[in-house]
Structure formats: structure tokens, C-alpha cells
XYZ file of C-alpha atoms in Angstrom:
157
model
C 4.354 10.335 -30.600
C 6.636 7.343 -31.212
C 8.993 8.411 -28.431
C 6.067 8.758 -26.075
C 4.655 5.338 -26.944
C 8.089 3.718 -26.614
C 8.563 5.354 -23.227
C 5.125 4.146 -22.104
C 5.880 0.601 -23.264
C 9.177 0.598 -21.403
C 7.729 2.195 -18.273
C 4.645 0.007 -18.207
C 1.353 0.891 -16.563
C 2.817 1.742 -13.150
C 2.346 5.352 -12.138
C 4.530 6.993 -9.492
C 3.278 10.182 -7.934
C 6.624 11.265 -6.581
C 10.211 10.255 -7.390
C 10.603 8.700 -3.946
C 7.433 6.629 -4.262
C 5.819 8.598 -1.430
C 2.671 10.588 -1.823
C 3.222 14.238 -2.517
C 1.502 16.938 -0.493
C -1.412 17.367 -2.933
C -2.087 13.627 -2.930
C -2.196 13.658 0.867
C -4.670 16.548 0.855
C -6.850 14.702 -1.662
C -6.749 11.503 0.394
C -7.685 13.436 3.546
C -10.679 14.994 1.758
C -11.776 11.619 0.375
C -11.373 10.004 3.774
C -13.618 12.652 5.323
C -16.257 12.023 2.625
C -16.103 8.287 3.239
C -16.710 8.657 6.971
C -20.330 9.552 6.217
C -20.861 6.378 4.155
C -21.890 3.182 5.933
C -19.370 0.428 5.273
C -16.744 2.744 3.848
C -14.864 4.352 6.786
C -12.500 1.391 7.075
C -11.223 1.719 3.492
C -7.474 1.783 3.051
C -6.711 5.115 1.409
C -3.457 3.821 -0.074
C -5.457 1.081 -1.787
C -7.922 3.654 -3.089
C -5.049 5.794 -4.407
C -3.483 2.744 -6.079
C -6.805 1.971 -7.754
C -7.184 5.532 -9.023
C -3.598 5.430 -10.324
C -4.277 2.129 -12.100
C -7.464 3.551 -13.625
C -5.570 6.629 -14.846
C -2.763 4.511 -16.323
C -5.262 2.203 -18.008
C -7.184 5.137 -19.451
C -3.971 6.516 -20.948
C -2.825 3.151 -22.321
C -6.242 2.450 -23.843
C -6.352 5.891 -25.436
C -2.925 5.360 -27.026
C -3.888 1.854 -28.149
C -7.141 3.047 -29.721
C -5.162 5.233 -32.129
C -3.483 2.142 -33.635
C -6.672 1.476 -35.631
C -6.695 -2.246 -34.905
C -9.755 -4.348 -34.169
C -9.351 -3.606 -30.465
C -9.852 0.172 -30.907
C -13.568 0.260 -29.932
C -12.927 -1.818 -26.810
C -9.982 0.426 -25.927
C -12.045 3.595 -26.283
C -14.839 2.165 -24.123
C -12.357 0.959 -21.525
C -10.660 4.370 -21.413
C -14.028 5.998 -20.737
C -14.919 3.471 -18.033
C -11.562 3.862 -16.286
C -11.920 7.632 -16.325
C -15.428 7.385 -14.880
C -14.275 4.964 -12.173
C -11.377 7.197 -11.194
C -13.519 10.338 -11.092
C -16.219 8.592 -9.067
C -13.642 7.476 -6.529
C -12.364 11.036 -6.195
C -15.787 12.425 -5.318
C -17.365 10.026 -2.898
C -20.405 12.194 -2.136
C -23.590 10.427 -3.151
C -21.809 7.083 -3.432
C -23.112 4.037 -1.594
C -21.240 0.769 -1.123
C -23.658 -0.975 -3.528
C -23.079 1.638 -6.223
C -19.319 1.525 -5.680
C -19.313 -2.274 -6.062
C -21.387 -2.000 -9.256
C -18.952 0.576 -10.667
C -15.947 -1.576 -9.742
C -17.587 -4.621 -11.358
C -18.270 -2.641 -14.535
C -14.685 -1.397 -14.670
C -13.342 -4.915 -14.133
C -15.605 -6.283 -16.894
C -14.617 -3.540 -19.344
C -10.914 -4.022 -18.620
C -11.302 -7.788 -19.112
C -12.924 -7.266 -22.509
C -10.272 -4.778 -23.595
C -7.447 -6.967 -22.340
C -8.834 -9.970 -24.230
C -9.101 -7.940 -27.448
C -5.610 -6.479 -27.114
C -4.028 -9.837 -26.310
C -5.006 -10.962 -29.816
C -2.511 -8.382 -31.162
C 0.018 -8.397 -28.315
C 2.509 -10.650 -30.101
C 3.048 -8.147 -32.903
C 2.046 -4.880 -31.234
C 3.919 -3.598 -28.173
C 1.196 -0.957 -27.770
C -1.506 -3.639 -27.501
C 0.686 -5.551 -25.042
C 1.101 -2.403 -22.947
C -2.653 -1.806 -23.044
C -3.421 -5.390 -22.017
C -0.952 -5.098 -19.123
C -2.545 -1.815 -17.991
C -5.994 -3.413 -18.150
C -4.787 -6.320 -16.018
C -3.281 -3.932 -13.452
C -6.531 -1.940 -13.333
C -8.589 -5.118 -12.904
C -6.334 -6.201 -10.040
C -6.568 -2.812 -8.321
C -10.364 -2.634 -8.687
C -10.666 -6.212 -7.407
C -8.561 -5.334 -4.364
C -10.827 -2.395 -3.501
C -13.911 -4.542 -4.064
C -12.553 -7.271 -1.793
C -11.671 -4.753 0.888
C -15.225 -3.381 0.738
C -16.673 -6.864 1.171
C -14.580 -7.325 4.311
C -15.556 -3.956 5.832
């Protein structure tokens, strides 16, 4: 576990899907399917699929960082567990767009941003003496930024 945590701290919250930084074939198939689902939603067809993928990646990285951080048994553990659940829910909701409306998507993004903010604030209290909390706070910030970018893009559509 220590090697894994150290590797995560060094690597940071960035997730690469392929060594070259390009989407792999499965990611392209998933983006095509999501794009087709979005076409039926008013206000969503103009969404940038690369931005959506980046948001899902940030949610996945944040979920993982929060899960690792919650095992440290510090005061931030409950916030980390809740944030991990919210990030997972956000990511899964973005992958299956059926039944989603722009208003619901914005509400989900707002909830994810709020949960990441709370978790980041809690973890920053320990970040000076815990590299795991620092990593978690950084992942929360990256997730907030990615969710905010999607939210802003939706407002412009």
C-alpha cells in the first residue's frame, strides 16, 4: 500500500488513458456513444466530448484519491468518503446520459463541486504534514475545475 500511495502522490491526480496522451479505441467508442445520447438532449449536442472525458477522468482520479485519504483515519475521512461517492456518481451519470436534462446535469455538477470544495478544505488542514491529504486536496481541486468547465460550457450552449 505504501508504494501505491507514494506513486499516487508523485503522479498526482492526472489520469492518462494512453501512453501517448491520445484516447484509446475504447475511449473513442464510449465518447461516440455518449455523443449520440447527447444529441437527443436539448442544450447538450454542442458539448465538447474531450471536456466531458477530462471531467470523467478528474472525477475518477478524485474518487481514488479520496478513497485512499479516507483510510488515513484523520478528521477529513468522512468528507473524503462522501466526496469519493459523489465523484463516482458524477462520473457514472456522465457516462449514461439517458434521462439526463441540462438542469439535472447542472445540479449534479454543482453538488460535485460543493462536495469537492468541502473535502479539499478538510484535507488542506492536514496537507502540511500528510502528503496523502495534499494529494487528495489537489485531486479535489482538479475535479472542481473540470466540473466547472463542463458547467460553464453548458451555460454557453
